[in-house]
Structures are given as C-alpha cells and as structure tokens.
C-alpha cells in the first residue's frame, strides 16, 4: 500500500512537498522545525509511543542521565522556538551561571569562580524534549506517526533518488510513505548504512574512538532548607590514574541528578550502596556529602554505550538524492562534554542554510542537496569531535586512539589552560566559552591567552601540587 500524505500547497521546495523525519529524538525534532520553513508538510515517524508528560521512553534510555544543554544549544533553541527559555523557567528549570554556580574540580584543583553571562537553564532531557514536542504539535502541517518503525528506504527505479520509506507498526504489516526528502535522525543505532547497502550503495566508513566509559545516575529530591552556594558540581576524571569522576546538577522540580562517571572500564555500579561508595571515592567527596541524606526518587540507572562514533557520509563518492542523515545517526559523542543536543541544533541550522541555498540554486529540485549538506555538517562536527576525542585519547586503553604530535601539543596546552583556570577566573571563563560551544577551541589560542600560557609554562615554580 502506498500512502500519500495530503499537503496544503504553499509551493516552497516544489509543489505539495513532503519531508519525512525518522526519529523524534532531539535531532529529529529540531530538524523538523527547520523543515517546516521549507516543505509544505512533514511527518515524523517514531517507533515509541510519545508520552504527554516528561517521561523516559524506550528509544531514548539516555534520558535517565544528566543532559546538559550547552549555551550555544540553548541559544539555537530560542531562535527556533522563541520563548522556550522562559517556558523552561516557568517549568522550574533553574538558571545556572556556569562560571560561578558550578563547582569544577579539574585535574589541578578547583577552578576559580566569578560571575559571568554564561547562563543556561538546567533541566532534564525529558522536560526539554517534551517542551519541544509540544511546540511542534501546534503546527497543523506536521504529523507525528508513533509506535511505528521505519524499516527501509524506498527509491526510484535507478536507485538514484529516495522517494520514501517503508514503515510498519506491526511485524507483519508494512507500507510505504512517499517523501521528497527523508531525514534519518534515528540516533546512534541508525540502520541507514544497511539500508543504503540494500539499494546498492556503500556503507559509510566509521571512525570509533572508545575510552570505555560508563555512567550511573540516580535522581534525588533536594532536602528541604538545603543551603549551598553551588547549583552543580563537576569532578573531572584525571588521566592516567584517576578514572573516576562525577556530576551533580540541580534541575526542575527541585531535583538533583547525580551521575557517577567511570572511564577505562572502571564502570560505576548500579546498586545504591555501590553507587554511593563510588561517589565517596572521588577526589572530593562533595557530591557524596550533598546526596547522602537526600531521598532517592529513582533507581540507579546505568549506561555504557559512550563511544565516539562518526559515520563518514561526507566521504562517500555516491549517495542517493532526497536523503539526509543528522544527529547521532551521523556522529555520536562521548557524553562527557554534553555536546550531543547542541550539535543536533547546529545540524538543524546547517540544514536550514543548505535548504535556503538550494532554493536559490534550483527551486524545484533537491538535486545536490544530500552531498552539500553532509559535507557542510562534517565541517561543523570537526571541533566538537576534536575536543572530545582528544581528551579520550589521554587514556592508554582507548580504542582507536590516535596520538600524534598535534594531540600531544593539545594535551600540553589544555593542561596549562586548566592549571591557569585554578588561579585565573578570566582564563576559566575563556575555557568555559569553548566548553559551552559559544566560542571555537581556536579562541584559546588568542594572543593574550597564548602569552599567559607561555609565561606560565616557563615558570615551573607556578605549578601547584595536583589534588590527590
Ligand atoms: C548517557 C548519555 C548522556 C548524555 N548527556 C548529554 C548531555 O548532557 N548533553 C547533550 O547535549 N547530549 C547528551 N547526550 C547525547 C544526546 O542524548 C544525543 O546526542 C541527542 O539526544 C541527539 O540524539 P538523536 O536525536 O540524534 O538520537 P536519539 O536521541 O537517540 O533519538 C533517536 C530517536 O529515533 C527513534 N528511532 C530509532 N530508530 C527508529 C526507526 N527505525 N524508526 C522510527 N524511529 C526510530 C528512537 O526511538 C529515538 O526516539 C547524552 C547521551 C548519552 C548516551
């Protein structure tokens, strides 16, 4: 059976144009918002039933863990959904000044704090995703088809163009949904490489860099009258010896999400006692001290699929027209740096840009869009990829580790930045701007910072005692 979605004709990308998005995770939702500007109508296909309230669902198990929306991600979300920041606030998401309200224990000591405008709303992934979904559901030309799985691509006779997807809500029944553009946003476990092979294309080469990390997270009710001058605590791991770290953050509903982080296979336990013991064993027991008398309101959730993996669609010499891959389906990161949703937002903006260019090049066709988009997206992925993987490469046991002279220089330079961050609040702020993705890593090489780093590294007497 071939279902043709009935669209109102506005004539943007062609007449009666229809885009299909696979997956209602953050990248699917954000891409959908952008597609609404360019297509007459749109369908999001999601294999889960989507809850009305903020709840974890099967397809996004990582939502049980801390999900930080970086400043750049927040800015893009506000651009796509004006007023969403205010809605987060109304929903109880506290505002957090990263440079004064997060305690950060880096490898050298506690970072030097001072107030700044690096402020984000701190919320759970479930709350954020639910808000975005609600915003999208107000568009009458956008339809969600839920509890339905995409099982493959439909292509034209020559397999040069994707013309739709095969979907099924039950194992036995399968139908096809026609589309002018198919966007794969089905996440880390995307089957797109296999679907492409099935219609005669090569699967993309994949780069995997795995430091074998794991999270265990438990949610707590913040005790009544709890007083602290922080809203979050970050305890970084310390290669090569200390594989353990932790994260505590205040989110909506007066809750804390406490995460134990293990690297190089030092996986944190998922039983309550083991979890607490792990947090107590960190270089500082501050997170443990905060939560030890708080009431847990969830089990301890574990997660171990943390590798960085990049499907290089941009390197394929041939790709069918009418197809885009986005989000974790292209590049998934070790979540240590909290980049995933922000990179999804960047992907959505890149798609918008490419579609605008497309309209100028050839208003009635999507020819060339696939290759242009995947290549532009790859350029945007370079910096976040470099940041995460270069840190993961500090562990000798990291699979796919590439240690060249550049990585070693980067490590040395970043060590100096972290060391300076302990004494110099201005440098710490510069570092945070990069972490929050509002500045490129290259900004840390600005002449004034470079000069400080060089002077500091020449004066060995300024190196403080490392914490434990
Ligand atoms: C433990 C952990 C912690 C993280 N912490 C952070 C953080 O702090 N900050 C941050 O920004 N990012 C974080 N991330 C990353 C973040 O979750 C993702 O990068 C981000 O959600 C974008 O993912 P996505 O939408 O591409 O894929 P997903 O979120 O995985 O969504 C994919 C969707 O596609 C659906 N789907 C899959 N296959 C099909 C199919 N065949 N048919 C129909 N539907 C399908 C799934 O059900 C799901 O809804 C974390 C990740 C993990 C694992």
PDB file of N, CA and C and ligand atoms in Angstrom, residues 22-29 45-48 50 57-63 65-70 125 129 148-151 184-191 195 215 247 303 305-306 326-329 331-333 335-344, ligand 1:
ATOM      1  N   UNK A  22      12.892  10.482  10.366  1.00  0.00           N
ATOM      2  CA  UNK A  22      12.901   9.206  11.099  1.00  0.00           C
ATOM      3  C   UNK A  22      13.433   9.473  12.502  1.00  0.00           C
ATOM      4  N   UNK A  23      12.572   9.387  13.503  1.00  0.00           N
ATOM      5  CA  UNK A  23      13.005   9.544  14.887  1.00  0.00           C
ATOM      6  C   UNK A  23      12.610  10.883  15.481  1.00  0.00           C
ATOM      7  N   UNK A  24      11.973  10.825  16.660  1.00  0.00           N
ATOM      8  CA  UNK A  24      11.560  12.055  17.358  1.00  0.00           C
ATOM      9  C   UNK A  24      12.451  12.320  18.554  1.00  0.00           C
ATOM     10  N   UNK A  25      13.760  12.058  18.404  1.00  0.00           N
ATOM     11  CA  UNK A  25      14.731  12.486  19.414  1.00  0.00           C
ATOM     12  C   UNK A  25      15.010  13.964  19.189  1.00  0.00           C
ATOM     13  N   UNK A  26      15.984  14.504  19.886  1.00  0.00           N
ATOM     14  CA  UNK A  26      16.236  15.946  19.768  1.00  0.00           C
ATOM     15  C   UNK A  26      16.632  16.332  18.346  1.00  0.00           C
ATOM     16  N   UNK A  27      17.453  15.519  17.685  1.00  0.00           N
ATOM     17  CA  UNK A  27      17.874  15.958  16.350  1.00  0.00           C
ATOM     18  C   UNK A  27      16.713  15.882  15.364  1.00  0.00           C
ATOM     19  N   UNK A  28      15.851  14.868  15.500  1.00  0.00           N
ATOM     20  CA  UNK A  28      14.681  14.772  14.625  1.00  0.00           C
ATOM     21  C   UNK A  28      13.741  15.945  14.850  1.00  0.00           C
ATOM     22  N   UNK A  29      13.532  16.305  16.119  1.00  0.00           N
ATOM     23  CA  UNK A  29      12.597  17.394  16.427  1.00  0.00           C
ATOM     24  C   UNK A  29      13.134  18.733  15.913  1.00  0.00           C
ATOM     25  N   UNK A  45       8.280  10.081  12.006  1.00  0.00           N
ATOM     26  CA  UNK A  45       7.930   8.695  12.343  1.00  0.00           C
ATOM     27  C   UNK A  45       8.775   8.254  13.528  1.00  0.00           C
ATOM     28  N   UNK A  46       8.116   7.816  14.562  1.00  0.00           N
ATOM     29  CA  UNK A  46       8.811   7.444  15.795  1.00  0.00           C
ATOM     30  C   UNK A  46       8.334   6.064  16.232  1.00  0.00           C
ATOM     31  N   UNK A  47       9.312   5.213  16.567  1.00  0.00           N
ATOM     32  CA  UNK A  47       8.903   3.851  16.925  1.00  0.00           C
ATOM     33  C   UNK A  47       8.290   3.769  18.323  1.00  0.00           C
ATOM     34  N   UNK A  48       8.583   4.736  19.188  1.00  0.00           N
ATOM     35  CA  UNK A  48       7.968   4.744  20.524  1.00  0.00           C
ATOM     36  C   UNK A  48       6.600   5.411  20.474  1.00  0.00           C
ATOM     37  N   UNK A  50       4.747   8.365  22.132  1.00  0.00           N
ATOM     38  CA  UNK A  50       5.333   9.552  22.762  1.00  0.00           C
ATOM     39  C   UNK A  50       4.483  10.013  23.934  1.00  0.00           C
ATOM     40  N   UNK A  57      11.419   7.218  27.684  1.00  0.00           N
ATOM     41  CA  UNK A  57      10.821   6.194  26.829  1.00  0.00           C
ATOM     42  C   UNK A  57      11.912   5.258  26.333  1.00  0.00           C
ATOM     43  N   UNK A  58      11.480   4.130  25.779  1.00  0.00           N
ATOM     44  CA  UNK A  58      12.420   3.063  25.439  1.00  0.00           C
ATOM     45  C   UNK A  58      13.518   3.497  24.442  1.00  0.00           C
ATOM     46  N   UNK A  59      13.110   4.295  23.459  1.00  0.00           N
ATOM     47  CA  UNK A  59      14.042   4.664  22.387  1.00  0.00           C
ATOM     48  C   UNK A  59      15.108   5.656  22.815  1.00  0.00           C
ATOM     49  N   UNK A  60      14.924   6.301  23.970  1.00  0.00           N
ATOM     50  CA  UNK A  60      15.914   7.286  24.431  1.00  0.00           C
ATOM     51  C   UNK A  60      16.283   6.991  25.899  1.00  0.00           C
ATOM     52  N   UNK A  61      16.916   5.851  26.141  1.00  0.00           N
ATOM     53  CA  UNK A  61      17.222   5.473  27.536  1.00  0.00           C
ATOM     54  C   UNK A  61      18.212   6.433  28.182  1.00  0.00           C
ATOM     55  N   UNK A  62      18.979   7.156  27.356  1.00  0.00           N
ATOM     56  CA  UNK A  62      19.968   8.088  27.924  1.00  0.00           C
ATOM     57  C   UNK A  62      19.305   9.257  28.659  1.00  0.00           C
ATOM     58  N   UNK A  63      17.990   9.407  28.467  1.00  0.00           N
ATOM     59  CA  UNK A  63      17.284  10.497  29.154  1.00  0.00           C
ATOM     60  C   UNK A  63      17.243  10.295  30.669  1.00  0.00           C
ATOM     61  N   UNK A  65      19.770  10.035  32.316  1.00  0.00           N
ATOM     62  CA  UNK A  65      21.040  10.594  32.794  1.00  0.00           C
ATOM     63  C   UNK A  65      21.051  12.113  32.601  1.00  0.00           C
ATOM     64  N   UNK A  66      21.997  12.731  33.274  1.00  0.00           N
ATOM     65  CA  UNK A  66      22.142  14.184  33.167  1.00  0.00           C
ATOM     66  C   UNK A  66      22.221  14.578  31.689  1.00  0.00           C
ATOM     67  N   UNK A  67      21.465  15.574  31.298  1.00  0.00           N
ATOM     68  CA  UNK A  67      21.524  16.072  29.921  1.00  0.00           C
ATOM     69  C   UNK A  67      21.678  17.583  29.936  1.00  0.00           C
ATOM     70  N   UNK A  68      22.909  18.031  29.808  1.00  0.00           N
ATOM     71  CA  UNK A  68      23.174  19.459  29.856  1.00  0.00           C
ATOM     72  C   UNK A  68      22.988  20.068  28.475  1.00  0.00           C
ATOM     73  N   UNK A  69      22.174  21.126  28.436  1.00  0.00           N
ATOM     74  CA  UNK A  69      22.063  21.864  27.179  1.00  0.00           C
ATOM     75  C   UNK A  69      23.071  23.001  27.248  1.00  0.00           C
ATOM     76  N   UNK A  70      24.068  22.963  26.373  1.00  0.00           N
ATOM     77  CA  UNK A  70      25.126  23.975  26.407  1.00  0.00           C
ATOM     78  C   UNK A  70      24.563  25.330  25.952  1.00  0.00           C
ATOM     79  N   UNK A 125      16.448  16.000  30.335  1.00  0.00           N
ATOM     80  CA  UNK A 125      16.235  15.762  28.904  1.00  0.00           C
ATOM     81  C   UNK A 125      14.742  15.560  28.624  1.00  0.00           C
ATOM     82  N   UNK A 129      12.707  17.758  25.941  1.00  0.00           N
ATOM     83  CA  UNK A 129      12.159  17.097  24.744  1.00  0.00           C
ATOM     84  C   UNK A 129      10.643  17.268  24.689  1.00  0.00           C
ATOM     85  N   UNK A 148       5.567   3.320  15.413  1.00  0.00           N
ATOM     86  CA  UNK A 148       5.777   2.867  14.036  1.00  0.00           C
ATOM     87  C   UNK A 148       7.261   2.954  13.698  1.00  0.00           C
ATOM     88  N   UNK A 149       7.741   1.888  13.100  1.00  0.00           N
ATOM     89  CA  UNK A 149       9.175   1.829  12.841  1.00  0.00           C
ATOM     90  C   UNK A 149       9.467   1.976  11.346  1.00  0.00           C
ATOM     91  N   UNK A 150      10.508   2.700  11.040  1.00  0.00           N
ATOM     92  CA  UNK A 150      10.957   2.733   9.651  1.00  0.00           C
ATOM     93  C   UNK A 150      11.837   1.501   9.436  1.00  0.00           C
ATOM     94  N   UNK A 151      11.547   0.752   8.358  1.00  0.00           N
ATOM     95  CA  UNK A 151      12.289  -0.499   8.132  1.00  0.00           C
ATOM     96  C   UNK A 151      13.209  -0.447   6.917  1.00  0.00           C
ATOM     97  N   UNK A 184      17.218  11.020   8.176  1.00  0.00           N
ATOM     98  CA  UNK A 184      17.449   9.989   9.190  1.00  0.00           C
ATOM     99  C   UNK A 184      17.973  10.645  10.465  1.00  0.00           C
ATOM    100  N   UNK A 185      17.144  10.597  11.514  1.00  0.00           N
ATOM    101  CA  UNK A 185      17.556  11.126  12.823  1.00  0.00           C
ATOM    102  C   UNK A 185      17.294  10.027  13.849  1.00  0.00           C
ATOM    103  N   UNK A 186      17.652   8.801  13.468  1.00  0.00           N
ATOM    104  CA  UNK A 186      17.270   7.661  14.320  1.00  0.00           C
ATOM    105  C   UNK A 186      18.334   7.312  15.356  1.00  0.00           C
ATOM    106  N   UNK A 187      19.338   8.167  15.496  1.00  0.00           N
ATOM    107  CA  UNK A 187      20.267   8.010  16.622  1.00  0.00           C
ATOM    108  C   UNK A 187      21.434   7.081  16.356  1.00  0.00           C
ATOM    109  N   UNK A 188      22.151   6.806  17.427  1.00  0.00           N
ATOM    110  CA  UNK A 188      23.387   6.022  17.403  1.00  0.00           C
ATOM    111  C   UNK A 188      23.249   4.673  16.703  1.00  0.00           C
ATOM    112  N   UNK A 189      22.078   4.063  16.845  1.00  0.00           N
ATOM    113  CA  UNK A 189      21.899   2.717  16.267  1.00  0.00           C
ATOM    114  C   UNK A 189      21.249   2.769  14.893  1.00  0.00           C
ATOM    115  N   UNK A 190      21.376   3.899  14.216  1.00  0.00           N
ATOM    116  CA  UNK A 190      20.769   4.052  12.892  1.00  0.00           C
ATOM    117  C   UNK A 190      21.107   2.877  11.973  1.00  0.00           C
ATOM    118  N   UNK A 191      20.081   2.425  11.222  1.00  0.00           N
ATOM    119  CA  UNK A 191      20.303   1.321  10.272  1.00  0.00           C
ATOM    120  C   UNK A 191      20.539   1.847   8.864  1.00  0.00           C
ATOM    121  N   UNK A 195      20.581   0.051   5.113  1.00  0.00           N
ATOM    122  CA  UNK A 195      19.547   0.358   4.120  1.00  0.00           C
ATOM    123  C   UNK A 195      20.197   0.832   2.813  1.00  0.00           C
ATOM    124  N   UNK A 215      28.207   5.591  32.785  1.00  0.00           N
ATOM    125  CA  UNK A 215      27.523   6.483  33.732  1.00  0.00           C
ATOM    126  C   UNK A 215      26.634   5.635  34.630  1.00  0.00           C
ATOM    127  N   UNK A 247      29.176  14.090  38.669  1.00  0.00           N
ATOM    128  CA  UNK A 247      28.450  15.277  38.250  1.00  0.00           C
ATOM    129  C   UNK A 247      27.177  15.371  39.089  1.00  0.00           C
ATOM    130  N   UNK A 303      24.581   3.166  32.145  1.00  0.00           N
ATOM    131  CA  UNK A 303      24.700   3.371  30.693  1.00  0.00           C
ATOM    132  C   UNK A 303      26.151   3.164  30.276  1.00  0.00           C
ATOM    133  N   UNK A 305      27.067   2.741  26.547  1.00  0.00           N
ATOM    134  CA  UNK A 305      27.374   2.993  25.116  1.00  0.00           C
ATOM    135  C   UNK A 305      27.852   4.433  24.968  1.00  0.00           C
ATOM    136  N   UNK A 306      29.109   4.664  25.258  1.00  0.00           N
ATOM    137  CA  UNK A 306      29.581   6.052  25.315  1.00  0.00           C
ATOM    138  C   UNK A 306      30.624   6.367  24.244  1.00  0.00           C
ATOM    139  N   UNK A 326      21.446  12.964  10.060  1.00  0.00           N
ATOM    140  CA  UNK A 326      21.677  14.065  11.002  1.00  0.00           C
ATOM    141  C   UNK A 326      21.786  13.525  12.429  1.00  0.00           C
ATOM    142  N   UNK A 327      22.363  14.315  13.330  1.00  0.00           N
ATOM    143  CA  UNK A 327      22.394  13.947  14.758  1.00  0.00           C
ATOM    144  C   UNK A 327      23.295  12.755  15.040  1.00  0.00           C
ATOM    145  N   UNK A 328      22.941  11.993  16.067  1.00  0.00           N
ATOM    146  CA  UNK A 328      23.762  10.852  16.459  1.00  0.00           C
ATOM    147  C   UNK A 328      23.856   9.811  15.349  1.00  0.00           C
ATOM    148  N   UNK A 329      22.912   9.812  14.415  1.00  0.00           N
ATOM    149  CA  UNK A 329      22.959   8.865  13.301  1.00  0.00           C
ATOM    150  C   UNK A 329      24.223   9.111  12.469  1.00  0.00           C
ATOM    151  N   UNK A 331      27.019  11.316  13.860  1.00  0.00           N
ATOM    152  CA  UNK A 331      28.151  11.428  14.777  1.00  0.00           C
ATOM    153  C   UNK A 331      27.651  11.462  16.218  1.00  0.00           C
ATOM    154  N   UNK A 332      28.034  10.444  16.973  1.00  0.00           N
ATOM    155  CA  UNK A 332      27.643  10.396  18.390  1.00  0.00           C
ATOM    156  C   UNK A 332      28.906  10.591  19.219  1.00  0.00           C
ATOM    157  N   UNK A 333      28.756  11.342  20.298  1.00  0.00           N
ATOM    158  CA  UNK A 333      29.922  11.704  21.114  1.00  0.00           C
ATOM    159  C   UNK A 333      29.889  11.005  22.464  1.00  0.00           C
ATOM    160  N   UNK A 335      29.378  11.380  25.974  1.00  0.00           N
ATOM    161  CA  UNK A 335      28.582  12.495  26.529  1.00  0.00           C
ATOM    162  C   UNK A 335      29.263  13.327  27.608  1.00  0.00           C
ATOM    163  N   UNK A 336      30.470  12.963  27.966  1.00  0.00           N
ATOM    164  CA  UNK A 336      31.248  13.688  28.963  1.00  0.00           C
ATOM    165  C   UNK A 336      31.153  15.213  28.818  1.00  0.00           C
ATOM    166  N   UNK A 337      31.186  15.687  27.575  1.00  0.00           N
ATOM    167  CA  UNK A 337      31.198  17.135  27.326  1.00  0.00           C
ATOM    168  C   UNK A 337      29.821  17.699  27.018  1.00  0.00           C
ATOM    169  N   UNK A 338      28.810  16.844  27.064  1.00  0.00           N
ATOM    170  CA  UNK A 338      27.422  17.312  26.894  1.00  0.00           C
ATOM    171  C   UNK A 338      27.161  18.008  25.573  1.00  0.00           C
ATOM    172  N   UNK A 339      27.770  17.508  24.488  1.00  0.00           N
ATOM    173  CA  UNK A 339      27.666  18.243  23.220  1.00  0.00           C
ATOM    174  C   UNK A 339      26.514  17.792  22.317  1.00  0.00           C
ATOM    175  N   UNK A 340      25.989  16.573  22.561  1.00  0.00           N
ATOM    176  CA  UNK A 340      25.083  15.939  21.592  1.00  0.00           C
ATOM    177  C   UNK A 340      23.915  16.798  21.141  1.00  0.00           C
ATOM    178  N   UNK A 341      23.166  17.356  22.088  1.00  0.00           N
ATOM    179  CA  UNK A 341      21.963  18.107  21.693  1.00  0.00           C
ATOM    180  C   UNK A 341      22.353  19.419  21.006  1.00  0.00           C
ATOM    181  N   UNK A 342      23.443  20.014  21.458  1.00  0.00           N
ATOM    182  CA  UNK A 342      23.887  21.268  20.830  1.00  0.00           C
ATOM    183  C   UNK A 342      24.347  20.998  19.397  1.00  0.00           C
ATOM    184  N   UNK A 343      25.031  19.881  19.205  1.00  0.00           N
ATOM    185  CA  UNK A 343      25.450  19.537  17.842  1.00  0.00           C
ATOM    186  C   UNK A 343      24.214  19.223  16.985  1.00  0.00           C
ATOM    187  N   UNK A 344      23.190  18.618  17.590  1.00  0.00           N
ATOM    188  CA  UNK A 344      21.931  18.376  16.854  1.00  0.00           C
ATOM    189  C   UNK A 344      21.332  19.710  16.412  1.00  0.00           C
TER     190      UNK A 344
HETATM  191  C1  LIG B   1      24.403   8.730  28.829  1.00  0.00           C
HETATM  192  C2  LIG B   1      24.257   9.888  27.892  1.00  0.00           C
HETATM  193  C3  LIG B   1      24.278  11.177  28.387  1.00  0.00           C
HETATM  194  C4  LIG B   1      24.158  12.251  27.517  1.00  0.00           C
HETATM  195  N1  LIG B   1      24.247  13.518  28.012  1.00  0.00           N
HETATM  196  C5  LIG B   1      24.121  14.569  27.180  1.00  0.00           C
HETATM  197  C6  LIG B   1      24.209  15.897  27.670  1.00  0.00           C
HETATM  198  O1  LIG B   1      24.470  16.134  28.838  1.00  0.00           O
HETATM  199  N2  LIG B   1      24.022  16.904  26.779  1.00  0.00           N
HETATM  200  C7  LIG B   1      23.781  16.679  25.448  1.00  0.00           C
HETATM  201  O2  LIG B   1      23.618  17.627  24.698  1.00  0.00           O
HETATM  202  N3  LIG B   1      23.739  15.435  24.956  1.00  0.00           N
HETATM  203  C8  LIG B   1      23.894  14.377  25.776  1.00  0.00           C
HETATM  204  N4  LIG B   1      23.839  13.116  25.264  1.00  0.00           N
HETATM  205  C9  LIG B   1      23.668  12.933  23.809  1.00  0.00           C
HETATM  206  C10 LIG B   1      22.223  13.110  23.385  1.00  0.00           C
HETATM  207  O3  LIG B   1      21.392  12.189  24.037  1.00  0.00           O
HETATM  208  C11 LIG B   1      22.087  12.956  21.860  1.00  0.00           C
HETATM  209  O4  LIG B   1      23.212  13.376  21.205  1.00  0.00           O
HETATM  210  C12 LIG B   1      20.962  13.782  21.357  1.00  0.00           C
HETATM  211  O5  LIG B   1      19.804  13.389  22.009  1.00  0.00           O
HETATM  212  C13 LIG B   1      20.713  13.657  19.857  1.00  0.00           C
HETATM  213  O6  LIG B   1      20.345  12.384  19.580  1.00  0.00           O
HETATM  214  P1  LIG B   1      19.419  11.998  18.350  1.00  0.00           P
HETATM  215  O7  LIG B   1      18.153  12.734  18.358  1.00  0.00           O
HETATM  216  O8  LIG B   1      20.254  12.053  17.131  1.00  0.00           O
HETATM  217  O9  LIG B   1      19.158  10.458  18.694  1.00  0.00           O
HETATM  218  P2  LIG B   1      18.276   9.871  19.865  1.00  0.00           P
HETATM  219  O10 LIG B   1      18.108  10.798  20.974  1.00  0.00           O
HETATM  220  O11 LIG B   1      18.871   8.537  20.153  1.00  0.00           O
HETATM  221  O12 LIG B   1      16.851   9.686  19.191  1.00  0.00           O
HETATM  222  C14 LIG B   1      16.616   8.760  18.145  1.00  0.00           C
HETATM  223  C15 LIG B   1      15.109   8.550  18.013  1.00  0.00           C
HETATM  224  O13 LIG B   1      14.845   7.748  16.864  1.00  0.00           O
HETATM  225  C16 LIG B   1      13.913   6.728  17.194  1.00  0.00           C
HETATM  226  N5  LIG B   1      14.152   5.624  16.236  1.00  0.00           N
HETATM  227  C17 LIG B   1      15.275   4.868  16.138  1.00  0.00           C
HETATM  228  N6  LIG B   1      15.162   4.011  15.115  1.00  0.00           N
HETATM  229  C18 LIG B   1      13.942   4.241  14.551  1.00  0.00           C
HETATM  230  C19 LIG B   1      13.259   3.668  13.434  1.00  0.00           C
HETATM  231  N7  LIG B   1      13.818   2.698  12.682  1.00  0.00           N
HETATM  232  N8  LIG B   1      12.009   4.122  13.136  1.00  0.00           N
HETATM  233  C20 LIG B   1      11.430   5.108  13.886  1.00  0.00           C
HETATM  234  N9  LIG B   1      12.049   5.687  14.953  1.00  0.00           N
HETATM  235  C21 LIG B   1      13.288   5.267  15.263  1.00  0.00           C
HETATM  236  C22 LIG B   1      14.218   6.402  18.642  1.00  0.00           C
HETATM  237  O14 LIG B   1      13.132   5.767  19.279  1.00  0.00           O
HETATM  238  C23 LIG B   1      14.509   7.808  19.196  1.00  0.00           C
HETATM  239  O15 LIG B   1      13.332   8.444  19.583  1.00  0.00           O
HETATM  240  C24 LIG B   1      23.990  12.025  26.118  1.00  0.00           C
HETATM  241  C25 LIG B   1      23.974  10.724  25.622  1.00  0.00           C
HETATM  242  C26 LIG B   1      24.124   9.675  26.489  1.00  0.00           C
HETATM  243  C27 LIG B   1      24.147   8.288  25.917  1.00  0.00           C
END
